[in-house]
Coordinates of C-alpha atoms and ligand atoms in Angstrom, one line a residue:
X1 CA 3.8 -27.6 0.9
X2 CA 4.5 -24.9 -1.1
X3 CA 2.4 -22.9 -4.1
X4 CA 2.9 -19.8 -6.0
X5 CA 2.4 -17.2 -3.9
X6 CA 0.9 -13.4 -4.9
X7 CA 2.5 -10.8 -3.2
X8 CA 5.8 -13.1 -3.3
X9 CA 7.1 -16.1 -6.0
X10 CA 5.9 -18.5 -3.2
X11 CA 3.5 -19.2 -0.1
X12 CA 3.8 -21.7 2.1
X13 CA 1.6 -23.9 4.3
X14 CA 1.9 -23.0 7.8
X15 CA -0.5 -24.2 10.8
X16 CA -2.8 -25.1 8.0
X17 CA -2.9 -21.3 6.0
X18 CA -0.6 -19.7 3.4
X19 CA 2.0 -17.5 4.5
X20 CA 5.5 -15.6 3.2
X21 CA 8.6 -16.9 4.3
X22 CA 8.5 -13.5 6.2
X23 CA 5.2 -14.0 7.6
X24 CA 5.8 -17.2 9.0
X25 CA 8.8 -15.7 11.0
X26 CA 6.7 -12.5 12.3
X27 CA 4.2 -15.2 13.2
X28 CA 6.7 -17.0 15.0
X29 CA 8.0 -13.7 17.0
X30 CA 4.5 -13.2 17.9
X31 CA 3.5 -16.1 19.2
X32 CA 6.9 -15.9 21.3
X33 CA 6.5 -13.0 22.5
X34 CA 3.5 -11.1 22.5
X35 CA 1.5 -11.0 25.9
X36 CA -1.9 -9.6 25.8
X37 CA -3.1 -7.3 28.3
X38 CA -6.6 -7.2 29.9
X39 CA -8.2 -4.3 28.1
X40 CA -5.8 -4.2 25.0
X41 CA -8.1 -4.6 21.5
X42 CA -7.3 -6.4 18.5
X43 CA -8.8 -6.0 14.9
X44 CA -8.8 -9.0 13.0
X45 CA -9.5 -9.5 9.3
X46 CA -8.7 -11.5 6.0
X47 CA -7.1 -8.8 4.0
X48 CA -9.2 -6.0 1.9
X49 CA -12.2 -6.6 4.3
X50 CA -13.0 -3.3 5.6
X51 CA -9.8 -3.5 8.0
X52 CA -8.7 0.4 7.5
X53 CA -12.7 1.8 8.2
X54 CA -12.7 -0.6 11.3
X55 CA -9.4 0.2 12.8
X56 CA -9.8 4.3 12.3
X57 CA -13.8 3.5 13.9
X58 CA -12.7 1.9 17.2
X59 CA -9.4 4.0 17.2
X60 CA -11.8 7.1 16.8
X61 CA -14.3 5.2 19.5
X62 CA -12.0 4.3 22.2
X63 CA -10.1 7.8 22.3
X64 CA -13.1 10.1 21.8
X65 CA -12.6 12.0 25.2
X66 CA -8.9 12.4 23.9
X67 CA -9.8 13.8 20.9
X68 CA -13.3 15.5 21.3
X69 CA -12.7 17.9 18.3
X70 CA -13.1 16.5 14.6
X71 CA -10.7 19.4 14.0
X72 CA -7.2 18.0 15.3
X73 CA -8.2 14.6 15.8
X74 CA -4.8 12.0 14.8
X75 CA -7.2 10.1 12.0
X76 CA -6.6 13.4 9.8
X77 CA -2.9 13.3 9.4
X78 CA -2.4 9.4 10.2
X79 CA -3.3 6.2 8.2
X80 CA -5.3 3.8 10.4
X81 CA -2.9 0.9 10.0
X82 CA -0.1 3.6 11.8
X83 CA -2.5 4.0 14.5
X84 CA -3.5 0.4 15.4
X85 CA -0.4 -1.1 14.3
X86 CA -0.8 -5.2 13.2
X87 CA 1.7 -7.5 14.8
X88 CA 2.7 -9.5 11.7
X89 CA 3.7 -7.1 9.6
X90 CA 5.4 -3.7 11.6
X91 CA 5.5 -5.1 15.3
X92 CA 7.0 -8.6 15.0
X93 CA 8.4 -8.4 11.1
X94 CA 11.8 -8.3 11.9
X95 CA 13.0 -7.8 8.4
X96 CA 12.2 -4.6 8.5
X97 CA 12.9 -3.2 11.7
X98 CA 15.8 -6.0 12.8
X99 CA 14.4 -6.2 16.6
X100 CA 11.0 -6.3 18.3
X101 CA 9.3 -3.4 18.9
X102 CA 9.0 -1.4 22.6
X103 CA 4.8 -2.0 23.4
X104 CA 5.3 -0.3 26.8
X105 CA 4.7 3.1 25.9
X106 CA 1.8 2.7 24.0
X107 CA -1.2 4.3 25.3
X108 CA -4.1 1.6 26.6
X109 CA -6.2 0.8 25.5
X110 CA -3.5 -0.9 23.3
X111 CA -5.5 -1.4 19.6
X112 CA -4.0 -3.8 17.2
X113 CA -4.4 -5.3 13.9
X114 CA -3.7 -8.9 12.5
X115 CA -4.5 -10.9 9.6
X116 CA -3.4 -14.0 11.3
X117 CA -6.2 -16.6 12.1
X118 CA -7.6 -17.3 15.4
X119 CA -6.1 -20.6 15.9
X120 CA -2.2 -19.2 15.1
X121 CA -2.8 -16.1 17.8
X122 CA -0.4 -15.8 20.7
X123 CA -1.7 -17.8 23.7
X124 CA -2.0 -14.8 25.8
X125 CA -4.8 -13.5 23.6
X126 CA -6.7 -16.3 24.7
X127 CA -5.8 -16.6 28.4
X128 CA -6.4 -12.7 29.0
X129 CA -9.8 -10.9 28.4
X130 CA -8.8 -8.9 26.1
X131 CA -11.1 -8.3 23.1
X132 CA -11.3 -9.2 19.5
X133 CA -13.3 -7.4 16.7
X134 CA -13.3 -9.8 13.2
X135 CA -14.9 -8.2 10.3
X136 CA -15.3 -9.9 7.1
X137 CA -16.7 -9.1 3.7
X138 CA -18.7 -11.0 0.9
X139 CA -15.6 -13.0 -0.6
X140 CA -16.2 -12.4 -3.9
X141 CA -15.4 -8.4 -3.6
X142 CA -12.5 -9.2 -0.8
X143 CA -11.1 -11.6 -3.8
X144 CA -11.7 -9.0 -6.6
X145 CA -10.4 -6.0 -4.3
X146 CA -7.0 -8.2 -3.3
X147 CA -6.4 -8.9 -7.0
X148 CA -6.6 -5.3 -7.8
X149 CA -4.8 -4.2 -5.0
X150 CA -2.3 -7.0 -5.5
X151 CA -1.8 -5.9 -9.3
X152 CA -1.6 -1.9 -8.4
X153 CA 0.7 -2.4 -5.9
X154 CA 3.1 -5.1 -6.7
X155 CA 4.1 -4.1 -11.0
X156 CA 7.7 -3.9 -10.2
X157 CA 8.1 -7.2 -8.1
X158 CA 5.8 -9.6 -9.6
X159 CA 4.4 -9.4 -13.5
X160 CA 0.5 -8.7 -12.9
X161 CA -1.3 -11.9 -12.2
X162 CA -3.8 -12.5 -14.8
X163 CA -7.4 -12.7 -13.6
X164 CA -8.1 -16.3 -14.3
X165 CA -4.8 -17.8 -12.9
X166 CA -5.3 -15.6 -9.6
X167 CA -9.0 -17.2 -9.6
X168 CA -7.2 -20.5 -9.5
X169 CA -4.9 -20.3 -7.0
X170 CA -7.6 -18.4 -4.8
X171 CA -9.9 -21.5 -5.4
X172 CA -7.4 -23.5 -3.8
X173 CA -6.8 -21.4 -0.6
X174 CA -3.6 -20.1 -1.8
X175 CA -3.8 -16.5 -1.1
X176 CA -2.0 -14.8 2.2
X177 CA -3.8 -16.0 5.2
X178 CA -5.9 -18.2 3.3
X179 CA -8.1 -20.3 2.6
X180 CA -9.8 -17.7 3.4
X181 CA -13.3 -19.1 4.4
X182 CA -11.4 -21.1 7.5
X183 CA -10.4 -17.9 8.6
X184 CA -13.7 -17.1 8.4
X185 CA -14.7 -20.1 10.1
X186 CA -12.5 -19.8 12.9
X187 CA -13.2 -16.2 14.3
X188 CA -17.1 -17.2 13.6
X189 CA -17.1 -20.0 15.9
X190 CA -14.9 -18.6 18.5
X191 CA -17.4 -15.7 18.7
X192 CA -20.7 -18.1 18.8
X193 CA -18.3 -19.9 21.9
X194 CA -17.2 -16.4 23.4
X195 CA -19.7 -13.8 22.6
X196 CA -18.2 -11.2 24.6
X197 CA -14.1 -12.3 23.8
X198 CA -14.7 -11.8 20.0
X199 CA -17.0 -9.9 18.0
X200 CA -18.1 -11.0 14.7
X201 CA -18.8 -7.8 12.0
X202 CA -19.9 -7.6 8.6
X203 CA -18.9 -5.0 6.1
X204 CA -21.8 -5.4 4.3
X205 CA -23.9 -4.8 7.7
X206 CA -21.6 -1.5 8.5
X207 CA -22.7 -0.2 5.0
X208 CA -26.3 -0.6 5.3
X209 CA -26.4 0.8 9.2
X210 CA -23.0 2.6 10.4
X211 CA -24.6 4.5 13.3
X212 CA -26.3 0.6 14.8
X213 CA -22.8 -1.0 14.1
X214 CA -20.3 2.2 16.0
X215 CA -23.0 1.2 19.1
X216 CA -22.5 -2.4 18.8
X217 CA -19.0 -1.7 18.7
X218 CA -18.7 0.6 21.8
X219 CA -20.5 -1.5 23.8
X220 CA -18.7 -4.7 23.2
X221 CA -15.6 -2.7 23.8
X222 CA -17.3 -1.6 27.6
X223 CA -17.6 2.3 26.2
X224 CA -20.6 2.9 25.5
X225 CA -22.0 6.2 24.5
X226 CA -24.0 8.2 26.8
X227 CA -27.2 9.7 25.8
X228 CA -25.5 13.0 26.2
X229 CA -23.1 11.9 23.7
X230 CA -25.8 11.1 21.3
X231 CA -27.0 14.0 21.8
X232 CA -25.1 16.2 20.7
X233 CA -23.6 14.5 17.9
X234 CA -20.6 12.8 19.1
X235 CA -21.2 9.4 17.2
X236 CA -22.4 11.1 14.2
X237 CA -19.2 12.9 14.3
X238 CA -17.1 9.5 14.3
X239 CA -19.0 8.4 11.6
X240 CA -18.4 11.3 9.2
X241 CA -14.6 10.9 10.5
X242 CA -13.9 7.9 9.5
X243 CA -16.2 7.4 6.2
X244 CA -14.7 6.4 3.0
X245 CA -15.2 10.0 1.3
X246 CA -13.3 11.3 4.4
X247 CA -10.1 9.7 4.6
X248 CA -10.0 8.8 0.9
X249 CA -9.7 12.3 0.2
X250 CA -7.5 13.3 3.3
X251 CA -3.6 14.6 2.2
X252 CA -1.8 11.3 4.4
X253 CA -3.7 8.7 2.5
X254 CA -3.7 10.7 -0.8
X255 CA 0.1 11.0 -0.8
X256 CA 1.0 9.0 2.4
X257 CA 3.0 6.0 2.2
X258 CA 3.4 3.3 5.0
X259 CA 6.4 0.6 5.6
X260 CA 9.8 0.4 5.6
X261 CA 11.6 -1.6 2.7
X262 CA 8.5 -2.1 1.0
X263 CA 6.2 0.9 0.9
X264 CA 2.8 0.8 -0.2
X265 CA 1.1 3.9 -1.0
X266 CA -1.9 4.9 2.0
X267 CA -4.5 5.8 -1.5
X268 CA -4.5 1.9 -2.6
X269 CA -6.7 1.2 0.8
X270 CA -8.9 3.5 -1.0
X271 CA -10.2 2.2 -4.1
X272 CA -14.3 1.9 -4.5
X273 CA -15.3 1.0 -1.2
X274 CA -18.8 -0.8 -2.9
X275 CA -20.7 -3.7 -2.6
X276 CA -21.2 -6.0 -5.9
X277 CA -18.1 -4.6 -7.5
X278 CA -17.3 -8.3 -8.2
X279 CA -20.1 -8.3 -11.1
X280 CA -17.7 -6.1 -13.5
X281 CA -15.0 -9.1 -13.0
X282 CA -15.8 -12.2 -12.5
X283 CA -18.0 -14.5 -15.3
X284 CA -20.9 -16.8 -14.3
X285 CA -19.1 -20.1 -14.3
X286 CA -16.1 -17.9 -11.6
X287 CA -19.6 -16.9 -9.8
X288 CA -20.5 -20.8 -9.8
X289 CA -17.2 -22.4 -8.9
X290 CA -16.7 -20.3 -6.0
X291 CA -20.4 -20.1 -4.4
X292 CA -20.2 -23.6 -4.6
X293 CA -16.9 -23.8 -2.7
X294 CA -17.7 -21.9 -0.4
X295 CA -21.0 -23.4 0.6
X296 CA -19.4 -26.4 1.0
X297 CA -16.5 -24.9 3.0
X298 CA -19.1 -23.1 5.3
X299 CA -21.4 -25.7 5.2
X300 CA -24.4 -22.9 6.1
X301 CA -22.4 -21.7 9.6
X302 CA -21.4 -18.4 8.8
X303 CA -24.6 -16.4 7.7
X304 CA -25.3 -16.3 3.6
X305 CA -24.3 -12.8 3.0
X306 CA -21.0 -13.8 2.7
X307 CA -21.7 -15.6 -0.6
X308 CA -23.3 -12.7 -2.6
X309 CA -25.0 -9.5 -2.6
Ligands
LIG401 P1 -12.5 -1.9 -2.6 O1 -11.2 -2.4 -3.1 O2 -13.7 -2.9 -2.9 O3 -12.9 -0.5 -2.9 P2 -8.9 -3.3 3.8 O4 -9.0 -2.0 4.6 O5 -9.2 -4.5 4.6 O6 -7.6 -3.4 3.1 O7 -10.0 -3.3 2.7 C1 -10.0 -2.4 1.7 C2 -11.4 -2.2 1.1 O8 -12.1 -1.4 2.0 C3 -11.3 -1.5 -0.2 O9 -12.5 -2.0 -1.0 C4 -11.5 0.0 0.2 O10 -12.0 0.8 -0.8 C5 -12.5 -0.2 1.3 N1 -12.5 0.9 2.3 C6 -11.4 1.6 2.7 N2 -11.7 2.6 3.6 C7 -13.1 2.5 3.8 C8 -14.0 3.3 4.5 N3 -13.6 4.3 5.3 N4 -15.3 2.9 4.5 C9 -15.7 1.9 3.7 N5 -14.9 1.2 2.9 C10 -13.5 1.5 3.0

């Protein structure tokens, strides 16, 4: 099957989400050849749900005794998404880099990111214990933030996508990676069946209490912070780091760009960074289509936050 796509004319159905011609064939490099290892960490999302904060907050957690000074710590003069790298679109997109890229010199902890959903990852994610972190984000602002992102980035490859007929398609699934509540879905239930193979974040919960959620995360990744840590600021420190007033205003993702053939300015991961921005978009009866869809998709599994606040 194929439908109108949004960041190209067309998506496609693949292993039952929508994907780019282009996607599809980095999927199918991945799952060909990526082989987890033990302690490598993978950040997985549905696109504009918090993905760059959580990627620079376990980047900034895992290498804290690397980088012990805020000072000349890599998250100032590098973009998140350069520093946990997602397979799909730089490490198996072979468009734009022609071969597969050399993992073995990256330093391990390995940290990656992927949009892909849980049931299209390379078997060797599964079979190894390596660890996943999911985050997801009330859809209604991940919708809203896509279409603006979408819009900002795209002007001189696709006409802008009018509100309403973006609404549509996204009712139907059709987005990249979507529909997106079975992404959803999928990471949720493979985290009630694994607890300690996949963690299962909020961005909502990270806004209300940062400093519970960079514990949480340590500790499901098996580095924990030490009371001497604690002590003397070190996860306040990451916290400040990686916050959106931070890196928004940061030179790399003010003028930074990322990508080859396509770039796409580092500031447009930057936009509001608020909860309830939906309300200045989308009208009651949008509001009541989608809750509705989504109840029904989610069927009450995946807790309510998801459907507003
Ligand atoms: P808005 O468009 O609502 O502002 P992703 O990183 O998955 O692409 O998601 C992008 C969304 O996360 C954007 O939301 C962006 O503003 C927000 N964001 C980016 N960096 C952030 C940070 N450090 N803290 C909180 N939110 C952040």
């Amino acid at each position: 099957p194929k439908e109108k796509g949004w960041l190209t004319p067309y998506l496609y159905l693949y292993q039952s989400f929508w994907y780019s011609p282009t996607e599809i064939q980095a999927i199918n490099n991945f799952q060909n050849h990526f082989q987890a290892k033990d302690n490598d960490v993978i950040i997985a999302s549905v696109p504009k749900s918090g993905t760059t904060w959580l990627k620079a907050l376990t980047y900034a957690i895992v290498n804290r005794q690397h980088f012990p000074s805020p000072e000349n710590h890599p998250l100032l003069n590098y973009n998140s998404h350069e520093l946990v790298p997602p397979f799909e679109l730089v490490i198996y997109d072979d468009i734009y880099h022609g071969k597969i890229h050399d993992l073995s010199n990256m330093t391990e902890p390995r940290l990656f990111g992927t949009h892909i959903p849980f049931t299209s990852l390379a078997k060797s994610i599964e079979e190894t214990n390596c660890k996943i972190i999911y985050i997801c984000r009330n859809l209604f602002d991940t919708f809203i933030s896509t279409w603006i992102f979408v819009n900002k980035i795209m002007p001189e490859i696709l006409p802008t996508l009018p509100l309403e007929e973006a609404f549509e398609r996204y009712c139907k699934g059709v987005i990249g990676y979507g529909p997106s509540w079975n992404h959803i879905l999928g990471y949720w239930k493979e985290s009630v069946a694994r607890p300690s193979k996949v963690l299962f974040l909020k961005y909502e919960d990270l806004k209300e209490d940062i400093n519970f959620n960079v514990k949480k995360i340590a500790e499901f990744l098996d580095f924990p912070f030490t009371k001497e840590e604690e002590n003397d600021g070190v996860i306040e420190n990451i916290i400040k780091l990686c916050s959106f007033e931070k890196m928004k205003e940061l030179k790399v993702n003010k003028y930074g760009t990322m990508g080859e053939g396509r770039i796409v300015e580092n500031r447009y991961f930057f936009r509001k960074a608020e909860i309830g921005d939906w309300v200045n978009y989308l009208s009651p009866a949008m509001v009541e289509k989608l809750s509705k869809i989504i109840e029904e998709k989610l069927s009450g599994s995946v807790p309510s936050r998801l459907l507003t606040s």
